[in-house]
PDB file of C-alpha atoms in Angstrom:
ATOM      1  CA  GLY A   9      28.473 -52.833 -79.112  1.00  0.00           C
ATOM      2  CA  GLN A  10      27.183 -53.019 -75.405  1.00  0.00           C
ATOM      3  CA  ASN A  11      24.021 -55.603 -74.084  1.00  0.00           C
ATOM      4  CA  ILE A  12      22.980 -57.242 -71.388  1.00  0.00           C
ATOM      5  CA  ASP A  13      19.807 -59.184 -72.228  1.00  0.00           C
ATOM      6  CA  GLN A  14      17.428 -60.911 -69.593  1.00  0.00           C
ATOM      7  CA  PRO A  15      13.677 -62.006 -69.348  1.00  0.00           C
ATOM      8  CA  THR A  16      11.068 -59.572 -69.199  1.00  0.00           C
ATOM      9  CA  GLU A  17       8.917 -61.216 -67.142  1.00  0.00           C
ATOM     10  CA  MET A  18       8.566 -64.553 -65.524  1.00  0.00           C
ATOM     11  CA  THR A  19       6.128 -66.009 -62.831  1.00  0.00           C
ATOM     12  CA  ALA A  20       6.070 -68.637 -60.023  1.00  0.00           C
ATOM     13  CA  THR A  21       4.692 -69.666 -56.989  1.00  0.00           C
ATOM     14  CA  GLU A  22       5.627 -69.448 -52.799  1.00  0.00           C
ATOM     15  CA  GLY A  23       8.239 -71.951 -52.491  1.00  0.00           C
ATOM     16  CA  ALA A  24       9.240 -72.775 -55.509  1.00  0.00           C
ATOM     17  CA  ILE A  25      13.109 -71.980 -57.296  1.00  0.00           C
ATOM     18  CA  VAL A  26      13.522 -69.953 -59.993  1.00  0.00           C
ATOM     19  CA  GLN A  27      16.289 -69.119 -61.769  1.00  0.00           C
ATOM     20  CA  ILE A  28      16.983 -65.399 -63.988  1.00  0.00           C
ATOM     21  CA  ASN A  29      19.277 -65.911 -67.003  1.00  0.00           C
ATOM     22  CA  CYS A  30      21.419 -62.897 -68.197  1.00  0.00           C
ATOM     23  CA  THR A  31      23.832 -62.718 -71.177  1.00  0.00           C
ATOM     24  CA  TYR A  32      26.228 -60.164 -71.481  1.00  0.00           C
ATOM     25  CA  GLN A  33      28.374 -58.695 -74.700  1.00  0.00           C
ATOM     26  CA  THR A  34      30.199 -55.523 -73.301  1.00  0.00           C
ATOM     27  CA  SER A  35      33.825 -54.184 -74.690  1.00  0.00           C
ATOM     28  CA  GLY A  36      35.379 -54.826 -71.122  1.00  0.00           C
ATOM     29  CA  PHE A  37      34.503 -56.815 -67.828  1.00  0.00           C
ATOM     30  CA  ASN A  38      34.984 -56.083 -64.597  1.00  0.00           C
ATOM     31  CA  GLY A  39      32.563 -58.054 -62.562  1.00  0.00           C
ATOM     32  CA  LEU A  40      28.682 -59.379 -63.088  1.00  0.00           C
ATOM     33  CA  PHE A  41      26.110 -57.528 -60.201  1.00  0.00           C
ATOM     34  CA  TRP A  42      22.546 -58.402 -59.245  1.00  0.00           C
ATOM     35  CA  TYR A  43      20.421 -55.925 -57.694  1.00  0.00           C
ATOM     36  CA  GLN A  44      16.697 -55.945 -56.819  1.00  0.00           C
ATOM     37  CA  GLN A  45      13.890 -53.512 -56.917  1.00  0.00           C
ATOM     38  CA  HIS A  46      10.872 -53.060 -55.415  1.00  0.00           C
ATOM     39  CA  ALA A  47       8.218 -50.952 -57.544  1.00  0.00           C
ATOM     40  CA  GLY A  48       8.891 -47.271 -56.265  1.00  0.00           C
ATOM     41  CA  GLU A  49      12.216 -48.189 -54.414  1.00  0.00           C
ATOM     42  CA  ALA A  50      16.000 -47.995 -54.828  1.00  0.00           C
ATOM     43  CA  PRO A  51      17.663 -50.983 -56.272  1.00  0.00           C
ATOM     44  CA  THR A  52      19.424 -52.963 -53.817  1.00  0.00           C
ATOM     45  CA  PHE A  53      22.354 -54.778 -54.156  1.00  0.00           C
ATOM     46  CA  LEU A  54      22.232 -58.857 -53.958  1.00  0.00           C
ATOM     47  CA  SER A  55      25.615 -59.731 -55.424  1.00  0.00           C
ATOM     48  CA  TYR A  56      27.993 -59.826 -57.113  1.00  0.00           C
ATOM     49  CA  ASN A  57      30.769 -62.350 -59.463  1.00  0.00           C
ATOM     50  CA  VAL A  58      33.829 -61.653 -61.041  1.00  0.00           C
ATOM     51  CA  LEU A  59      35.513 -65.204 -61.128  1.00  0.00           C
ATOM     52  CA  ASP A  60      33.671 -68.209 -62.621  1.00  0.00           C
ATOM     53  CA  GLY A  61      31.228 -70.358 -60.479  1.00  0.00           C
ATOM     54  CA  LEU A  62      28.571 -70.039 -57.874  1.00  0.00           C
ATOM     55  CA  GLU A  63      28.534 -67.652 -55.692  1.00  0.00           C
ATOM     56  CA  GLU A  64      26.008 -68.118 -52.123  1.00  0.00           C
ATOM     57  CA  LYS A  65      24.025 -65.880 -50.096  1.00  0.00           C
ATOM     58  CA  GLY A  66      21.422 -67.708 -48.055  1.00  0.00           C
ATOM     59  CA  ARG A  67      18.265 -67.962 -51.035  1.00  0.00           C
ATOM     60  CA  PHE A  68      19.843 -66.422 -53.154  1.00  0.00           C
ATOM     61  CA  SER A  69      22.817 -67.536 -55.342  1.00  0.00           C
ATOM     62  CA  SER A  70      24.505 -66.214 -58.382  1.00  0.00           C
ATOM     63  CA  PHE A  71      26.332 -67.607 -61.458  1.00  0.00           C
ATOM     64  CA  LEU A  72      28.917 -66.652 -63.802  1.00  0.00           C
ATOM     65  CA  SER A  73      30.612 -67.958 -67.129  1.00  0.00           C
ATOM     66  CA  ARG A  74      32.847 -65.192 -68.258  1.00  0.00           C
ATOM     67  CA  SER A  75      33.664 -67.389 -71.261  1.00  0.00           C
ATOM     68  CA  LYS A  76      29.852 -67.734 -72.070  1.00  0.00           C
ATOM     69  CA  GLY A  77      28.748 -64.309 -71.061  1.00  0.00           C
ATOM     70  CA  TYR A  78      26.451 -65.532 -68.660  1.00  0.00           C
ATOM     71  CA  SER A  79      25.355 -65.279 -65.174  1.00  0.00           C
ATOM     72  CA  TYR A  80      21.791 -66.482 -63.747  1.00  0.00           C
ATOM     73  CA  LEU A  81      20.259 -65.420 -60.291  1.00  0.00           C
ATOM     74  CA  LEU A  82      18.671 -68.477 -58.574  1.00  0.00           C
ATOM     75  CA  LEU A  83      16.308 -68.055 -55.652  1.00  0.00           C
ATOM     76  CA  LYS A  84      15.471 -70.644 -53.248  1.00  0.00           C
ATOM     77  CA  GLU A  85      12.216 -71.064 -51.038  1.00  0.00           C
ATOM     78  CA  LEU A  86      10.117 -67.837 -53.104  1.00  0.00           C
ATOM     79  CA  GLN A  87       8.498 -66.150 -50.425  1.00  0.00           C
ATOM     80  CA  MET A  88       5.536 -63.171 -51.631  1.00  0.00           C
ATOM     81  CA  LYS A  89       7.933 -60.635 -50.596  1.00  0.00           C
ATOM     82  CA  ASP A  90      10.465 -61.460 -53.234  1.00  0.00           C
ATOM     83  CA  SER A  91       8.087 -60.218 -56.140  1.00  0.00           C
ATOM     84  CA  ALA A  92      10.548 -57.519 -57.401  1.00  0.00           C
ATOM     85  CA  SER A  93      12.370 -56.246 -60.199  1.00  0.00           C
ATOM     86  CA  TYR A  94      15.803 -57.759 -60.790  1.00  0.00           C
ATOM     87  CA  LEU A  95      18.369 -56.194 -62.538  1.00  0.00           C
ATOM     88  CA  CYS A  96      21.879 -57.378 -64.065  1.00  0.00           C
ATOM     89  CA  ALA A  97      24.637 -55.423 -64.504  1.00  0.00           C
ATOM     90  CA  VAL A  98      28.093 -55.580 -65.962  1.00  0.00           C
ATOM     91  CA  ARG A  99      31.177 -53.369 -64.762  1.00  0.00           C
ATOM     92  CA  GLY A 100      32.878 -51.812 -67.753  1.00  0.00           C
ATOM     93  CA  PRO A 101      36.935 -52.242 -67.839  1.00  0.00           C
ATOM     94  CA  SER A 102      38.857 -51.645 -65.220  1.00  0.00           C
ATOM     95  CA  GLY A 103      39.964 -48.135 -64.003  1.00  0.00           C
ATOM     96  CA  THR A 104      35.878 -47.106 -64.978  1.00  0.00           C
ATOM     97  CA  TYR A 105      33.569 -47.486 -62.625  1.00  0.00           C
ATOM     98  CA  LYS A 106      30.505 -47.094 -65.548  1.00  0.00           C
ATOM     99  CA  TYR A 107      27.700 -49.782 -64.632  1.00  0.00           C
ATOM    100  CA  ILE A 108      25.889 -51.272 -67.982  1.00  0.00           C
ATOM    101  CA  PHE A 109      22.181 -52.742 -66.786  1.00  0.00           C
ATOM    102  CA  GLY A 110      19.474 -55.198 -68.377  1.00  0.00           C
ATOM    103  CA  THR A 111      16.440 -53.850 -68.520  1.00  0.00           C
ATOM    104  CA  GLY A 112      15.559 -56.002 -65.694  1.00  0.00           C
ATOM    105  CA  THR A 113      13.354 -59.290 -64.897  1.00  0.00           C
ATOM    106  CA  ARG A 114       9.857 -58.428 -63.314  1.00  0.00           C
ATOM    107  CA  LEU A 115       9.489 -61.756 -61.581  1.00  0.00           C
ATOM    108  CA  LYS A 116       6.260 -62.256 -59.748  1.00  0.00           C
ATOM    109  CA  VAL A 117       5.467 -64.631 -57.099  1.00  0.00           C
ATOM    110  CA  LEU A 118       2.051 -66.162 -57.266  1.00  0.00           C
ATOM    111  CA  ALA A 119       0.564 -67.957 -53.516  1.00  0.00           C
TER     112      ALA A 119
ATOM    113  CA  GLU B  97      23.364 -45.124 -40.697  1.00  0.00           C
ATOM    114  CA  ALA B  98      21.421 -43.343 -43.492  1.00  0.00           C
ATOM    115  CA  GLY B  99      20.751 -44.114 -47.006  1.00  0.00           C
ATOM    116  CA  VAL B 100      20.855 -42.096 -50.264  1.00  0.00           C
ATOM    117  CA  THR B 101      18.677 -39.730 -50.240  1.00  0.00           C
ATOM    118  CA  GLN B 102      17.443 -37.235 -53.274  1.00  0.00           C
ATOM    119  CA  PHE B 103      14.789 -34.803 -53.919  1.00  0.00           C
ATOM    120  CA  PRO B 104      12.362 -34.421 -54.681  1.00  0.00           C
ATOM    121  CA  SER B 105      10.488 -37.796 -55.332  1.00  0.00           C
ATOM    122  CA  HIS B 106       8.044 -36.820 -57.819  1.00  0.00           C
ATOM    123  CA  SER B 107       8.854 -33.298 -60.654  1.00  0.00           C
ATOM    124  CA  VAL B 108       6.464 -32.203 -63.326  1.00  0.00           C
ATOM    125  CA  ILE B 109       7.175 -29.560 -65.256  1.00  0.00           C
ATOM    126  CA  GLU B 110       6.272 -28.299 -68.762  1.00  0.00           C
ATOM    127  CA  LYS B 111       9.337 -28.311 -71.683  1.00  0.00           C
ATOM    128  CA  GLY B 112      11.222 -25.405 -71.711  1.00  0.00           C
ATOM    129  CA  GLN B 113      11.271 -24.749 -67.788  1.00  0.00           C
ATOM    130  CA  THR B 114      14.259 -25.854 -65.606  1.00  0.00           C
ATOM    131  CA  VAL B 115      14.687 -28.579 -63.206  1.00  0.00           C
ATOM    132  CA  THR B 116      17.355 -28.708 -60.346  1.00  0.00           C
ATOM    133  CA  LEU B 117      17.694 -32.499 -58.866  1.00  0.00           C
ATOM    134  CA  ARG B 118      19.712 -32.866 -55.334  1.00  0.00           C
ATOM    135  CA  CYS B 119      21.236 -36.625 -54.249  1.00  0.00           C
ATOM    136  CA  ASP B 120      23.322 -36.750 -51.009  1.00  0.00           C
ATOM    137  CA  PRO B 121      25.157 -39.654 -50.805  1.00  0.00           C
ATOM    138  CA  ILE B 122      26.195 -42.339 -47.646  1.00  0.00           C
ATOM    139  CA  SER B 123      28.397 -40.242 -45.632  1.00  0.00           C
ATOM    140  CA  GLY B 124      31.606 -41.046 -46.527  1.00  0.00           C
ATOM    141  CA  HIS B 125      31.176 -42.447 -49.966  1.00  0.00           C
ATOM    142  CA  ASP B 126      33.831 -40.152 -52.282  1.00  0.00           C
ATOM    143  CA  ASN B 127      32.144 -42.231 -55.452  1.00  0.00           C
ATOM    144  CA  LEU B 128      28.682 -40.664 -56.635  1.00  0.00           C
ATOM    145  CA  TYR B 129      26.668 -41.779 -59.651  1.00  0.00           C
ATOM    146  CA  TRP B 130      23.785 -40.336 -61.753  1.00  0.00           C
ATOM    147  CA  TYR B 131      21.908 -43.238 -63.661  1.00  0.00           C
ATOM    148  CA  ARG B 132      18.548 -42.289 -65.711  1.00  0.00           C
ATOM    149  CA  ARG B 133      15.990 -44.596 -66.938  1.00  0.00           C
ATOM    150  CA  VAL B 134      13.653 -43.463 -69.208  1.00  0.00           C
ATOM    151  CA  MET B 135      10.825 -45.126 -69.490  1.00  0.00           C
ATOM    152  CA  GLY B 136      10.602 -49.286 -71.070  1.00  0.00           C
ATOM    153  CA  LYS B 137      14.310 -48.888 -71.407  1.00  0.00           C
ATOM    154  CA  GLU B 138      17.424 -49.972 -69.021  1.00  0.00           C
ATOM    155  CA  ILE B 139      19.052 -47.716 -66.260  1.00  0.00           C
ATOM    156  CA  LYS B 140      22.107 -45.706 -67.947  1.00  0.00           C
ATOM    157  CA  PHE B 141      24.594 -44.283 -66.914  1.00  0.00           C
ATOM    158  CA  LEU B 142      25.338 -40.566 -66.863  1.00  0.00           C
ATOM    159  CA  LEU B 143      28.010 -39.777 -64.742  1.00  0.00           C
ATOM    160  CA  HIS B 144      30.464 -40.147 -61.953  1.00  0.00           C
ATOM    161  CA  PHE B 145      32.102 -37.578 -59.269  1.00  0.00           C
ATOM    162  CA  VAL B 146      34.717 -38.668 -57.094  1.00  0.00           C
ATOM    163  CA  LYS B 147      34.972 -36.584 -54.402  1.00  0.00           C
ATOM    164  CA  GLU B 148      33.892 -33.271 -56.365  1.00  0.00           C
ATOM    165  CA  SER B 149      35.979 -34.103 -59.545  1.00  0.00           C
ATOM    166  CA  LYS B 150      34.004 -35.528 -62.434  1.00  0.00           C
ATOM    167  CA  GLN B 151      35.648 -38.397 -63.094  1.00  0.00           C
ATOM    168  CA  ASP B 152      33.424 -39.730 -66.153  1.00  0.00           C
ATOM    169  CA  GLU B 153      30.989 -37.920 -67.330  1.00  0.00           C
ATOM    170  CA  SER B 154      30.657 -39.689 -71.088  1.00  0.00           C
ATOM    171  CA  GLY B 155      27.066 -40.530 -70.085  1.00  0.00           C
ATOM    172  CA  MET B 156      25.385 -37.016 -70.080  1.00  0.00           C
ATOM    173  CA  PRO B 157      22.852 -36.562 -73.142  1.00  0.00           C
ATOM    174  CA  ASN B 158      23.926 -33.057 -74.037  1.00  0.00           C
ATOM    175  CA  ASN B 159      24.807 -29.480 -72.992  1.00  0.00           C
ATOM    176  CA  ARG B 160      21.082 -28.973 -71.251  1.00  0.00           C
ATOM    177  CA  PHE B 161      22.859 -31.457 -68.549  1.00  0.00           C
ATOM    178  CA  LEU B 162      24.531 -30.408 -65.670  1.00  0.00           C
ATOM    179  CA  ALA B 163      26.034 -32.207 -62.866  1.00  0.00           C
ATOM    180  CA  GLU B 164      27.559 -30.419 -59.653  1.00  0.00           C
ATOM    181  CA  ARG B 165      29.101 -31.891 -56.435  1.00  0.00           C
ATOM    182  CA  THR B 166      30.771 -29.079 -54.928  1.00  0.00           C
ATOM    183  CA  GLY B 167      32.246 -29.328 -51.349  1.00  0.00           C
ATOM    184  CA  GLY B 168      32.609 -33.096 -52.520  1.00  0.00           C
ATOM    185  CA  THR B 169      29.174 -34.039 -50.308  1.00  0.00           C
ATOM    186  CA  TYR B 170      26.275 -33.431 -52.071  1.00  0.00           C
ATOM    187  CA  SER B 171      25.452 -33.354 -55.833  1.00  0.00           C
ATOM    188  CA  THR B 172      22.843 -31.799 -57.853  1.00  0.00           C
ATOM    189  CA  LEU B 173      21.649 -32.024 -61.681  1.00  0.00           C
ATOM    190  CA  LYS B 174      20.397 -29.039 -63.554  1.00  0.00           C
ATOM    191  CA  VAL B 175      18.636 -29.790 -66.184  1.00  0.00           C
ATOM    192  CA  GLN B 176      17.491 -26.416 -68.620  1.00  0.00           C
ATOM    193  CA  PRO B 177      15.732 -26.003 -70.886  1.00  0.00           C
ATOM    194  CA  ALA B 178      13.606 -29.383 -70.520  1.00  0.00           C
ATOM    195  CA  GLU B 179      12.682 -31.656 -73.201  1.00  0.00           C
ATOM    196  CA  LEU B 180       9.663 -34.290 -73.253  1.00  0.00           C
ATOM    197  CA  GLU B 181      12.690 -37.262 -74.155  1.00  0.00           C
ATOM    198  CA  ASP B 182      14.095 -35.827 -70.320  1.00  0.00           C
ATOM    199  CA  SER B 183      11.423 -37.623 -68.836  1.00  0.00           C
ATOM    200  CA  GLY B 184      12.407 -40.210 -66.893  1.00  0.00           C
ATOM    201  CA  VAL B 185      13.080 -41.673 -63.103  1.00  0.00           C
ATOM    202  CA  TYR B 186      16.921 -40.304 -62.112  1.00  0.00           C
ATOM    203  CA  PHE B 187      18.784 -42.845 -59.845  1.00  0.00           C
ATOM    204  CA  CYS B 188      21.995 -41.181 -57.832  1.00  0.00           C
ATOM    205  CA  ALA B 189      23.637 -43.455 -56.370  1.00  0.00           C
ATOM    206  CA  SER B 190      27.440 -43.982 -54.367  1.00  0.00           C
ATOM    207  CA  SER B 191      30.196 -46.011 -53.033  1.00  0.00           C
ATOM    208  CA  PHE B 192      32.877 -45.968 -51.212  1.00  0.00           C
ATOM    209  CA  SER B 193      34.761 -49.415 -53.056  1.00  0.00           C
ATOM    210  CA  GLU B 194      33.717 -49.824 -56.470  1.00  0.00           C
ATOM    211  CA  VAL B 195      31.998 -53.233 -55.824  1.00  0.00           C
ATOM    212  CA  LYS B 196      29.055 -52.296 -54.313  1.00  0.00           C
ATOM    213  CA  LEU B 197      26.513 -49.387 -54.975  1.00  0.00           C
ATOM    214  CA  PHE B 198      24.377 -47.675 -53.092  1.00  0.00           C
ATOM    215  CA  PHE B 199      21.092 -46.197 -54.809  1.00  0.00           C
ATOM    216  CA  GLY B 200      18.554 -43.683 -53.720  1.00  0.00           C
ATOM    217  CA  SER B 201      14.939 -44.256 -54.866  1.00  0.00           C
ATOM    218  CA  GLY B 202      15.082 -41.757 -57.536  1.00  0.00           C
ATOM    219  CA  THR B 203      13.322 -38.682 -58.631  1.00  0.00           C
ATOM    220  CA  GLN B 204      10.256 -39.130 -61.078  1.00  0.00           C
ATOM    221  CA  LEU B 205      11.153 -36.427 -63.672  1.00  0.00           C
ATOM    222  CA  SER B 206       7.769 -35.518 -65.859  1.00  0.00           C
ATOM    223  CA  VAL B 207       7.812 -33.511 -68.616  1.00  0.00           C
ATOM    224  CA  LEU B 208       5.411 -31.811 -70.084  1.00  0.00           C
TER     225      LEU B 208
END
């Protein structure tokens, strides 16, 4: 079956570092994506991993281990505007454009 | 550059009525996708167009749902007749390459 698990909610303090984990079991794998979604707005692309390792982009980094079916999104120097839902998504086998999403992790950043 | 736009942003209809959702992708994006999020659940794939052709419609729930993309530009998703379980947020997304999806803000559909 297809399954993506991520925590439902997390809380962190402004200026801190938070790690959002995602584990997946899918029938195929052709990349893992992280999207950010503020309430009532469109999900926006944050990062993409297709090979094992860490991808860094400013305050955000994403890690992938394909053998473990595991990824995390690391947010550094948290700001209040980082309060949002973070969606983990896996793209299926080559030849398909179908994305499988997790339910999302709602992050609250406190002052 | 204009993003993906969806209309309407909200729709409230009664069971048995028809509703048509519209999506205008980013200009030049051949790939257009429809996804749906039912309350408390994950975003789920409905279908994928490449230009005007349906590439994959394996996620369409049943034959009450009809998606079209005439001319390969904007797309419509019609639900006829609507049922209570069709309530949710319908997202449209488009892409040029297969790496990154650009999403619209969604249409919140409430079937009463």
